[in-house]
Amino acid sequence: MKKTISVIIALLTSSLLFADNYEILIQQAEHLTRSTSQCPEAYINTDTDILSISFDYNGLYTLYIENSMSETVFQSALPANGMEYFYDLSGIGEGFFTLIINGPGGEYYGEFTL
């Protein structure tokens, strides 16, 4: 039993160490108020092209992905409720992209490559 648990822990640890998850640094486009709002947290897995986003705020936001020519290649709703949401970006191709989140609390953006 101990050996099985050790093997499971080793497998989980190695999968976390070798996962290609990168944090997308997100910042607010404009500070409309002096309040300190929390920025969304976003990660991209470059092996699976899965984007995960969590935003602890109130309201419904729109998520846009633009390519290097400022063309929108992906769009979806993002509820800002603290939950983590996953988006499959496998259909947008490779290159340099800008993540834009727009809603009642302002506009946020971050950049990433696939």
N, CA, C and O atoms as a MOPAC input file, in Angstrom:
PM7 MOZYME 1SCF
protein

 N      0.82100 1    -1.19000 1     0.00000 1
 C      0.00000 1     0.00000 1     0.00000 1
 C      0.87200 1     1.26300 1     0.00000 1
 O      0.60300 1     2.20900 1    -0.74000 1
 N      1.92900 1     1.26800 1     0.84700 1
 C      2.81100 1     2.42400 1     0.89800 1
 C      3.52400 1     2.63000 1    -0.43800 1
 O      3.73800 1     3.75900 1    -0.87900 1
 N      3.88700 1     1.51100 1    -1.07200 1
 C      4.57600 1     1.60500 1    -2.34900 1
 C      3.65000 1     2.19900 1    -3.41600 1
 O      4.08700 1     3.00300 1    -4.23800 1
 N      2.38400 1     1.80600 1    -3.40200 1
 C      1.40500 1     2.33400 1    -4.36200 1
 C      1.22700 1     3.83300 1    -4.16500 1
 O      1.20100 1     4.58900 1    -5.13700 1
 N      1.10600 1     4.26300 1    -2.93000 1
 C      0.94100 1     5.68400 1    -2.63600 1
 C      2.18100 1     6.46100 1    -3.07200 1
 O      2.06500 1     7.55900 1    -3.61700 1
 N      3.36100 1     5.90100 1    -2.83500 1
 C      4.59400 1     6.56000 1    -3.25300 1
 C      4.66500 1     6.71200 1    -4.76800 1
 O      5.11100 1     7.74500 1    -5.26600 1
 N      4.22900 1     5.69400 1    -5.50000 1
 C      4.24200 1     5.75000 1    -6.96100 1
 C      3.25200 1     6.81400 1    -7.45300 1
 O      3.56700 1     7.56600 1    -8.37500 1
 N      2.07900 1     6.88100 1    -6.85700 1
 C      1.07700 1     7.87200 1    -7.25000 1
 C      1.59700 1     9.27900 1    -6.97800 1
 O      1.45000 1    10.16100 1    -7.82400 1
 N      2.19000 1     9.50300 1    -5.83500 1
 C      2.75000 1    10.81600 1    -5.50300 1
 C      3.86500 1    11.18200 1    -6.47400 1
 O      3.94700 1    12.33000 1    -6.91000 1
 N      4.71800 1    10.23200 1    -6.81700 1
 C      5.80500 1    10.49700 1    -7.76200 1
 C      5.25300 1    10.85400 1    -9.14300 1
 O      5.76800 1    11.76100 1    -9.79600 1
 N      4.21600 1    10.15500 1    -9.59000 1
 C      3.61700 1    10.45900 1   -10.88500 1
 C      2.96800 1    11.83800 1   -10.91100 1
 O      3.11100 1    12.57400 1   -11.88800 1
 N      2.26100 1    12.19000 1    -9.85100 1
 C      1.63100 1    13.50600 1    -9.77500 1
 C      2.66600 1    14.61700 1    -9.74600 1
 O      2.51000 1    15.64500 1   -10.40600 1
 N      3.72800 1    14.40200 1    -8.97200 1
 C      4.78400 1    15.40800 1    -8.88300 1
 C      5.47300 1    15.59200 1   -10.22700 1
 O      5.73100 1    16.72400 1   -10.63800 1
 N      5.77400 1    14.50000 1   -10.91400 1
 C      6.46000 1    14.61900 1   -12.20700 1
 C      5.55500 1    15.26800 1   -13.24300 1
 O      6.03900 1    16.01700 1   -14.09200 1
 N      4.25100 1    14.99900 1   -13.19500 1
 C      3.35800 1    15.63300 1   -14.16800 1
 C      3.24900 1    17.12700 1   -13.90100 1
 O      3.08500 1    17.90400 1   -14.84100 1
 N      3.33500 1    17.54600 1   -12.65300 1
 C      3.30700 1    18.97600 1   -12.33900 1
 C      4.61000 1    19.65700 1   -12.73100 1
 O      4.60400 1    20.80200 1   -13.18400 1
 N      5.72400 1    18.95700 1   -12.55700 1
 C      7.01100 1    19.54300 1   -12.88600 1
 C      7.19000 1    19.72100 1   -14.38500 1
 O      7.83600 1    20.67300 1   -14.82200 1
 N      6.62800 1    18.82200 1   -15.17100 1
 C      6.85100 1    18.86600 1   -16.60500 1
 C      5.66300 1    19.41500 1   -17.39300 1
 O      5.69000 1    19.42700 1   -18.62300 1
 N      4.63500 1    19.86300 1   -16.70300 1
 C      3.49300 1    20.46900 1   -17.39000 1
 C      3.91800 1    21.80000 1   -17.99300 1
 O      4.65600 1    22.56700 1   -17.37500 1
 N      3.45000 1    22.06000 1   -19.19000 1
 C      3.80800 1    23.29100 1   -19.87900 1
 C      2.74800 1    24.35600 1   -19.64600 1
 O      2.16000 1    24.87300 1   -20.59600 1
 N      2.50500 1    24.68100 1   -18.38700 1
 C      1.57000 1    25.73900 1   -18.02600 1
 C      2.34500 1    27.01200 1   -17.75900 1
 O      3.26800 1    27.03500 1   -16.94500 1
 N      1.95800 1    28.07300 1   -18.45700 1
 C      2.62200 1    29.35300 1   -18.27900 1
 C      1.60000 1    30.38900 1   -17.86000 1
 O      0.49000 1    30.43700 1   -18.39100 1
 N      1.98000 1    31.20500 1   -16.91400 1
 C      1.08900 1    32.26700 1   -16.46400 1
 C      1.10700 1    33.40500 1   -17.47500 1
 O      2.16400 1    33.81500 1   -17.95600 1
 N     -0.06900 1    33.90100 1   -17.78400 1
 C     -0.20500 1    35.08600 1   -18.62600 1
 C     -0.32600 1    36.26700 1   -17.67200 1
 O     -1.26000 1    36.32900 1   -16.87200 1
 N      0.59300 1    37.18500 1   -17.75200 1
 C      0.56500 1    38.34900 1   -16.87700 1
 C     -0.50100 1    39.31400 1   -17.38700 1
 O     -0.40200 1    39.83200 1   -18.49900 1
 N     -1.50300 1    39.54600 1   -16.57400 1
 C     -2.63000 1    40.38700 1   -16.96200 1
 C     -2.58600 1    41.68200 1   -16.17400 1
 O     -2.31700 1    41.68900 1   -14.97300 1
 N     -2.85200 1    42.76800 1   -16.86400 1
 C     -2.91000 1    44.07100 1   -16.21000 1
 C     -4.14100 1    44.82200 1   -16.68400 1
 O     -4.70500 1    44.52500 1   -17.73700 1
 N     -4.54200 1    45.79000 1   -15.89400 1
 C     -5.70800 1    46.58800 1   -16.23700 1
 C     -5.30700 1    47.64400 1   -17.25400 1
 O     -4.27600 1    48.30000 1   -17.10500 1
 N     -6.12600 1    47.80600 1   -18.29200 1
 C     -5.80400 1    48.74600 1   -19.37000 1
 C     -5.79100 1    50.18800 1   -18.87400 1
 O     -4.86800 1    50.94300 1   -19.17800 1
 N     -6.81200 1    50.57000 1   -18.11200 1
 C     -6.89100 1    51.92400 1   -17.57100 1
 C     -7.42000 1    51.83700 1   -16.15400 1
 O     -8.32500 1    51.05300 1   -15.86700 1
 N     -6.86200 1    52.63400 1   -15.28000 1
 C     -7.36800 1    52.68600 1   -13.91100 1
 C     -8.40600 1    53.78600 1   -13.84700 1
 O     -8.07400 1    54.97000 1   -13.78500 1
 N     -9.67900 1    53.37900 1   -13.86200 1
 C    -10.76400 1    54.34900 1   -13.87300 1
 C    -11.03400 1    54.91100 1   -12.48500 1
 O    -11.54400 1    56.02400 1   -12.35000 1
 N    -10.69700 1    54.15200 1   -11.46300 1
 C    -10.90700 1    54.61300 1   -10.09800 1
 C     -9.63200 1    54.39100 1    -9.31400 1
 O     -8.68400 1    53.78000 1    -9.80600 1
 N     -9.61800 1    54.88400 1    -8.10300 1
 C     -8.45500 1    54.68100 1    -7.25000 1
 C     -8.53500 1    53.37100 1    -6.46400 1
 O     -7.61100 1    53.03800 1    -5.72200 1
 N     -9.61100 1    52.64200 1    -6.62000 1
 C     -9.74300 1    51.38500 1    -5.89500 1
 C     -8.74500 1    50.36700 1    -6.43500 1
 O     -8.35800 1    50.41000 1    -7.60200 1
 N     -8.34500 1    49.46600 1    -5.57300 1
 C     -7.40500 1    48.42700 1    -5.98500 1
 C     -8.21000 1    47.20400 1    -6.41000 1
 O     -8.62600 1    46.40900 1    -5.56700 1
 N     -8.42500 1    47.05600 1    -7.68400 1
 C     -9.16400 1    45.90800 1    -8.17900 1
 C     -8.19900 1    44.76800 1    -8.44400 1
 O     -7.03500 1    44.97800 1    -8.78500 1
 N     -8.69700 1    43.58700 1    -8.28200 1
 C     -7.88100 1    42.39700 1    -8.49100 1
 C     -7.91600 1    42.02400 1    -9.96300 1
 O     -8.98600 1    41.99000 1   -10.57000 1
 N     -6.77100 1    41.74900 1   -10.53300 1
 C     -6.69100 1    41.33300 1   -11.93700 1
 C     -6.99900 1    39.84600 1   -12.05700 1
 O     -6.76700 1    39.08100 1   -11.12100 1
 N     -7.52100 1    39.44100 1   -13.20400 1
 C     -7.75600 1    38.01500 1   -13.44400 1
 C     -6.43600 1    37.24700 1   -13.43900 1
 O     -5.37300 1    37.80800 1   -13.70400 1
 N     -6.52500 1    35.96200 1   -13.13300 1
 C     -5.37500 1    35.07000 1   -13.21900 1
 C     -5.59200 1    34.15300 1   -14.41400 1
 O     -6.65600 1    33.54900 1   -14.55400 1
 N     -4.58600 1    34.04900 1   -15.27300 1
 C     -4.72400 1    33.23200 1   -16.48100 1
 C     -3.47100 1    32.39800 1   -16.69300 1
 O     -2.35400 1    32.85300 1   -16.44900 1
 N     -3.67900 1    31.17000 1   -17.15100 1
 C     -2.59300 1    30.24700 1   -17.47400 1
 C     -2.90700 1    29.59100 1   -18.80700 1
 O     -4.06700 1    29.32100 1   -19.11800 1
 N     -1.87400 1    29.33900 1   -19.58800 1
 C     -2.03300 1    28.64200 1   -20.85800 1
 C     -1.17000 1    27.38800 1   -20.83900 1
 O      0.00200 1    27.44200 1   -20.46500 1
 N     -1.74300 1    26.26900 1   -21.23900 1
 C     -0.99200 1    25.03000 1   -21.38300 1
 C     -0.61400 1    24.91500 1   -22.85700 1
 O     -1.48200 1    24.70500 1   -23.70400 1
 N      0.66100 1    25.04900 1   -23.16600 1
 C      1.10700 1    25.06500 1   -24.55200 1
 C      1.07300 1    23.68300 1   -25.21000 1
 O      1.17500 1    23.58600 1   -26.43300 1
 N      0.93400 1    22.62200 1   -24.42500 1
 C      0.79700 1    21.28900 1   -25.00900 1
 C     -0.62400 1    21.04900 1   -25.51200 1
 O     -0.82400 1    20.45400 1   -26.57100 1
 N     -1.60900 1    21.51700 1   -24.74400 1
 C     -3.00900 1    21.25300 1   -25.08300 1
 C     -3.74300 1    22.48000 1   -25.60100 1
 O     -4.88500 1    22.36700 1   -26.04600 1
 N     -3.10700 1    23.65700 1   -25.55100 1
 C     -3.72900 1    24.93000 1   -25.94900 1
 C     -4.98300 1    25.23000 1   -25.13500 1
 O     -5.94100 1    25.80900 1   -25.64600 1
 N     -4.96800 1    24.83200 1   -23.87000 1
 C     -6.08300 1    25.10400 1   -22.96500 1
 C     -5.74600 1    26.33500 1   -22.12800 1
 O     -4.70300 1    26.39300 1   -21.47700 1
 N     -6.63900 1    27.31000 1   -22.15600 1
 C     -6.51400 1    28.53600 1   -21.37000 1
 C     -7.38600 1    28.39100 1   -20.13800 1
 O     -8.56300 1    28.04700 1   -20.25000 1
 N     -6.82400 1    28.64900 1   -18.96300 1
 C     -7.61800 1    28.64100 1   -17.73200 1
 C     -7.57700 1    30.04400 1   -17.12200 1
 O     -6.51900 1    30.66500 1   -17.01600 1
 N     -8.76100 1    30.52600 1   -16.72300 1
 C     -8.88900 1    31.87500 1   -16.18400 1
 C     -9.76300 1    31.85200 1   -14.95000 1
 O    -10.79100 1    31.17600 1   -14.89800 1
 N     -9.32800 1    32.60900 1   -13.95700 1
 C    -10.10600 1    32.82300 1   -12.74300 1
 C    -10.12400 1    34.31200 1   -12.45900 1
 O     -9.09500 1    34.98200 1   -12.54100 1
 N    -11.30700 1    34.83200 1   -12.12200 1
 C    -11.45600 1    36.26200 1   -11.88800 1
 C    -12.42500 1    36.45100 1   -10.73300 1
 O    -13.61300 1    36.15100 1   -10.85700 1
 N    -11.92600 1    36.93900 1    -9.62900 1
 C    -12.72800 1    37.12000 1    -8.41900 1
 C    -13.28300 1    38.53700 1    -8.38800 1
 O    -12.76200 1    39.40700 1    -7.69000 1
 N    -14.33400 1    38.75300 1    -9.14400 1
 C    -14.96900 1    40.06200 1    -9.24000 1
 C    -16.45100 1    39.81100 1    -9.46500 1
 O    -16.86800 1    38.65300 1    -9.44100 1
 N    -17.24100 1    40.80500 1    -9.67700 1
 C    -18.66400 1    40.60300 1    -9.93100 1
 C    -19.01200 1    41.06000 1   -11.33100 1
 O    -18.57400 1    42.12100 1   -11.77600 1
 N    -19.79300 1    40.26200 1   -12.01600 1
 C    -20.26500 1    40.65500 1   -13.32900 1
 C    -19.88300 1    39.67600 1   -14.41300 1
 O    -19.11400 1    38.73800 1   -14.20200 1
 N    -20.43900 1    39.92200 1   -15.56700 1
 C    -20.16100 1    39.08900 1   -16.72900 1
 C    -19.23100 1    39.84600 1   -17.66400 1
 O    -19.52200 1    40.97100 1   -18.07000 1
 N    -18.12700 1    39.22900 1   -17.99500 1
 C    -17.11200 1    39.82600 1   -18.86200 1
 C    -17.09500 1    39.10900 1   -20.20400 1
 O    -17.61800 1    38.00200 1   -20.33900 1
 N    -16.49200 1    39.75100 1   -21.18800 1
 C    -16.27600 1    39.12500 1   -22.48500 1
 C    -14.77900 1    38.91100 1   -22.66100 1
 O    -13.97200 1    39.80800 1   -22.41900 1
 N    -14.43500 1    37.72300 1   -23.08200 1
 C    -13.04700 1    37.33300 1   -23.31000 1
 C    -12.79500 1    37.33100 1   -24.80600 1
 O    -13.52900 1    36.70100 1   -25.56800 1
 N    -11.75300 1    38.04000 1   -25.22500 1
 C    -11.34700 1    38.08300 1   -26.62700 1
 C     -9.90100 1    37.61500 1   -26.73000 1
 O     -9.08700 1    37.88300 1   -25.84600 1
 N     -9.59200 1    36.91900 1   -27.80900 1
 C     -8.21100 1    36.59700 1   -28.15100 1
 C     -7.96600 1    37.21200 1   -29.52500 1
 O     -8.68400 1    36.92000 1   -30.48100 1
 N     -6.94200 1    38.07100 1   -29.61600 1
 C     -6.57500 1    38.68700 1   -30.88600 1
 C     -5.21700 1    38.16500 1   -31.32500 1
 O     -4.33600 1    37.93500 1   -30.49600 1
 N     -5.04900 1    37.97900 1   -32.63100 1
 C     -3.75400 1    37.55500 1   -33.15500 1
 C     -2.85000 1    38.77600 1   -33.35100 1
 O     -3.21600 1    39.89000 1   -32.98000 1
 N     -1.67900 1    38.56200 1   -33.93000 1
 C     -0.70100 1    39.64200 1   -34.07500 1
 C     -1.14300 1    40.72300 1   -35.06300 1
 O     -0.53600 1    41.79200 1   -35.12300 1
 N     -2.19800 1    40.44900 1   -35.83800 1
 C     -2.72400 1    41.44800 1   -36.77100 1
 C     -3.98400 1    42.11800 1   -36.21600 1
 O     -4.73800 1    42.74800 1   -36.95700 1
 N     -4.20300 1    41.97700 1   -34.90400 1
 C     -5.34800 1    42.56100 1   -34.19200 1
 C     -6.69800 1    42.04100 1   -34.68700 1
 O     -7.70900 1    42.73700 1   -34.59500 1
 N     -6.70700 1    40.81100 1   -35.21400 1
 C     -7.94700 1    40.16700 1   -35.61800 1
 C     -8.44200 1    39.29500 1   -34.46900 1
 O     -7.66000 1    38.55300 1   -33.87500 1
 N     -9.72300 1    39.37700 1   -34.15400 1
 C    -10.29600 1    38.53400 1   -33.10300 1
 C    -10.41600 1    37.10800 1   -33.62400 1
 O    -11.11800 1    36.85100 1   -34.60200 1
 N     -9.72400 1    36.17900 1   -32.95800 1
 C     -9.73000 1    34.77600 1   -33.38200 1
 C    -10.51000 1    33.89000 1   -32.42400 1
 O    -10.75900 1    32.72000 1   -32.71500 1
 N    -10.90200 1    34.45700 1   -31.25900 1
 C    -11.67700 1    33.71100 1   -30.27800 1
 C    -12.43900 1    34.70800 1   -29.42900 1
 O    -11.92500 1    35.77800 1   -29.10100 1
 N    -13.68000 1    34.35300 1   -29.07000 1
 C    -14.48900 1    35.20700 1   -28.20700 1
 C    -15.40600 1    34.32400 1   -27.38300 1
 O    -15.96500 1    33.35400 1   -27.89300 1
 N    -15.56200 1    34.66200 1   -26.09100 1
 C    -16.42600 1    33.88600 1   -25.22100 1
 C    -16.81800 1    34.72700 1   -24.01000 1
 O    -16.22400 1    35.77200 1   -23.74400 1
 N    -17.81500 1    34.25900 1   -23.29000 1
 C    -18.22100 1    34.90800 1   -22.03900 1
 C    -17.33400 1    34.42600 1   -20.90700 1
 O    -16.88200 1    33.28100 1   -20.91400 1
 N    -17.08100 1    35.29400 1   -19.93300 1
 C    -16.31600 1    34.94700 1   -18.74000 1
 C    -17.05600 1    35.47200 1   -17.51000 1
 O    -17.02400 1    36.67100 1   -17.23500 1
 N    -17.72000 1    34.58400 1   -16.76900 1
 C    -18.34000 1    35.03200 1   -15.52000 1
 C    -17.24400 1    35.31400 1   -14.48700 1
 O    -16.37100 1    34.47800 1   -14.25100 1
 N    -17.30100 1    36.48800 1   -13.88400 1
 C    -16.30500 1    36.84200 1   -12.86000 1
 C    -16.89400 1    36.50900 1   -11.50200 1
 O    -17.52600 1    37.34800 1   -10.86000 1
 N    -16.67900 1    35.27600 1   -11.07500 1
 C    -17.25700 1    34.81500 1    -9.81600 1
 C    -16.27500 1    34.00400 1    -8.97900 1
 O    -16.68200 1    33.33300 1    -8.03200 1
 N    -15.00400 1    34.05600 1    -9.31000 1
 C    -13.99000 1    33.33700 1    -8.54700 1
 C    -13.76000 1    31.90700 1    -8.99100 1
 O    -12.78600 1    31.28300 1    -8.57000 1
 N    -14.63300 1    31.37200 1    -9.83300 1
 C    -14.46700 1    30.01100 1   -10.33500 1
 C    -13.41300 1    30.01100 1   -11.44300 1
 O    -13.13200 1    31.04600 1   -12.04700 1
 N    -12.84100 1    28.84700 1   -11.69600 1
 C    -11.86000 1    28.71100 1   -12.77400 1
 C    -12.56200 1    28.18100 1   -14.01600 1
 O    -13.28300 1    27.18500 1   -13.95700 1
 N    -12.34300 1    28.85700 1   -15.14100 1
 C    -12.95900 1    28.46700 1   -16.40000 1
 C    -11.88100 1    28.08900 1   -17.40000 1
 O    -10.78800 1    28.65500 1   -17.39900 1
 N    -12.20700 1    27.11100 1   -18.26600 1
 C    -11.25400 1    26.58700 1   -19.23000 1
 C    -11.77000 1    26.82300 1   -20.64700 1
 O    -12.95400 1    26.64400 1   -20.93200 1
 N    -10.85500 1    27.23000 1   -21.53000 1
 C    -11.19100 1    27.51200 1   -22.92100 1
 C    -10.19900 1    26.78400 1   -23.81900 1
 O     -8.98700 1    26.87000 1   -23.62400 1
 N    -10.73000 1    26.06600 1   -24.80200 1
 C     -9.89900 1    25.33200 1   -25.75000 1
 C     -9.53000 1    26.26300 1   -26.90100 1
 O    -10.39300 1    26.66500 1   -27.68200 1
 N     -8.25300 1    26.60200 1   -27.00400 1
 C     -7.76900 1    27.50500 1   -28.04100 1
 C     -7.05900 1    26.77000 1   -29.17200 1
 O     -6.30900 1    27.38100 1   -29.93300 1
 N     -7.28900 1    25.47000 1   -29.28600 1
 C     -6.55800 1    24.68000 1   -30.28200 1
 C     -6.87300 1    25.09800 1   -31.71500 1
 O     -6.10900 1    24.77100 1   -32.62300 1
 N     -7.96400 1    25.80500 1   -31.94100 1
 C     -8.32300 1    26.19400 1   -33.29300 1
 C     -7.79200 1    27.54200 1   -33.74500 1
 O     -8.07900 1    27.96300 1   -34.86500 1
 N     -7.02200 1    28.23900 1   -32.90100 1
 C     -6.59000 1    29.59100 1   -33.28400 1
 C     -5.22000 1    29.62100 1   -33.94700 1
 O     -4.79500 1    30.67700 1   -34.41500 1
 N     -4.53000 1    28.51500 1   -33.99700 1
 C     -3.23100 1    28.45300 1   -34.65200 1
 C     -2.08200 1    28.81400 1   -33.72500 1
 O     -2.23100 1    28.84900 1   -32.50300 1
 N     -0.93500 1    29.08200 1   -34.33300 1
 C      0.27000 1    29.40900 1   -33.57700 1
 C      0.63000 1    30.86600 1   -33.78500 1
 O      0.24400 1    31.48400 1   -34.77700 1
 N      1.38000 1    31.40700 1   -32.82700 1
 C      1.85200 1    32.77100 1   -32.96500 1
 C      1.72900 1    33.56800 1   -31.68900 1
 O      1.66000 1    33.01500 1   -30.59200 1
 N      1.70300 1    34.87300 1   -31.85000 1
 C      1.63300 1    35.82700 1   -30.74300 1
 C      0.18200 1    36.29300 1   -30.61500 1
 O     -0.44800 1    36.66300 1   -31.60500 1
 N     -0.34900 1    36.27100 1   -29.36900 1
 C     -1.74800 1    36.61100 1   -29.13700 1
 C     -1.88700 1    37.58400 1   -27.97000 1
 O     -1.04100 1    37.64900 1   -27.07800 1
 N     -2.98300 1    38.33300 1   -28.00900 1
 C     -3.34300 1    39.21700 1   -26.90200 1
 C     -4.67000 1    38.75000 1   -26.34200 1
 O     -5.64200 1    38.57300 1   -27.07600 1
 N     -4.70100 1    38.55300 1   -25.03200 1
 C     -5.90500 1    38.19200 1   -24.30000 1
 C     -6.52300 1    39.48700 1   -23.79300 1
 O     -5.84600 1    40.27300 1   -23.13000 1
 N     -7.79700 1    39.72300 1   -24.09300 1
 C     -8.49800 1    40.92100 1   -23.65200 1
 C     -9.74500 1    40.49400 1   -22.90100 1
 O    -10.52800 1    39.68200 1   -23.39500 1
 N     -9.93100 1    41.03800 1   -21.71500 1
 C    -11.11500 1    40.77800 1   -20.90200 1
 C    -11.78100 1    42.12700 1   -20.66000 1
 O    -11.16600 1    43.04100 1   -20.11000 1
 N    -13.03600 1    42.24500 1   -21.07200 1
 C    -13.72900 1    43.52000 1   -21.00200 1
 C    -15.06400 1    43.33000 1   -20.28300 1
 O    -15.80500 1    42.39100 1   -20.57000 1
 N    -15.36300 1    44.23600 1   -19.33900 1
 C    -16.62000 1    44.13900 1   -18.61500 1
 C    -16.84600 1    45.31100 1   -17.69800 1
 O    -16.22800 1    46.36200 1   -17.86300 1
 N    -17.73900 1    45.14000 1   -16.71800 1
 C    -18.13600 1    46.24400 1   -15.85500 1
 C    -16.99500 1    46.84100 1   -15.02500 1
 O    -17.06100 1    48.01400 1   -14.65900 1
 N    -15.97900 1    46.08300 1   -14.72900 1
 C    -14.86300 1    46.57900 1   -13.91600 1
 C    -13.71800 1    47.13800 1   -14.73500 1
 O    -12.68500 1    47.50900 1   -14.17700 1
 N    -13.88100 1    47.20700 1   -16.05900 1
 C    -12.82700 1    47.73500 1   -16.90600 1
 C    -12.33100 1    46.72400 1   -17.90600 1
 O    -12.93600 1    45.67500 1   -18.12700 1
 N    -11.20800 1    47.07100 1   -18.50600 1
 C    -10.59300 1    46.20600 1   -19.51200 1
 C     -9.23900 1    45.73900 1   -19.01400 1
 O     -8.46900 1    46.51400 1   -18.44600 1
 N     -8.95900 1    44.46400 1   -19.23300 1
 C     -7.70300 1    43.83600 1   -18.82000 1
 C     -7.08000 1    43.18100 1   -20.03300 1
 O     -7.78700 1    42.76900 1   -20.95200 1
 N     -5.75200 1    43.08100 1   -20.04200 1
 C     -5.10500 1    42.43100 1   -21.17300 1
 C     -3.82200 1    41.72800 1   -20.73200 1
 O     -3.22100 1    42.05800 1   -19.71000 1
 N     -3.43500 1    40.76000 1   -21.53000 1
 C     -2.17400 1    40.03700 1   -21.33800 1
 C     -1.75600 1    39.44500 1   -22.66600 1
 O     -2.57700 1    39.31100 1   -23.57400 1
 N     -0.49300 1    39.09200 1   -22.78900 1
 C      0.03200 1    38.57600 1   -24.05700 1
 C      0.63900 1    37.20100 1   -23.85200 1
 O      1.19400 1    36.90100 1   -22.79500 1
 N      0.52300 1    36.36500 1   -24.88800 1
 C      1.07300 1    35.00600 1   -24.82100 1
 C      1.34900 1    34.50500 1   -26.22500 1
 O      0.89600 1    35.09100 1   -27.20800 1
 N      2.09000 1    33.42300 1   -26.30900 1
 C      2.36600 1    32.76600 1   -27.58600 1
 C      1.95000 1    31.30600 1   -27.51300 1
 O      1.94300 1    30.69500 1   -26.44400 1
 N      1.60900 1    30.77200 1   -28.65200 1
 C      1.29000 1    29.32900 1   -28.78200 1
 C      2.17900 1    28.75000 1   -29.86700 1
 O      2.09800 1    27.55700 1   -30.16000 1

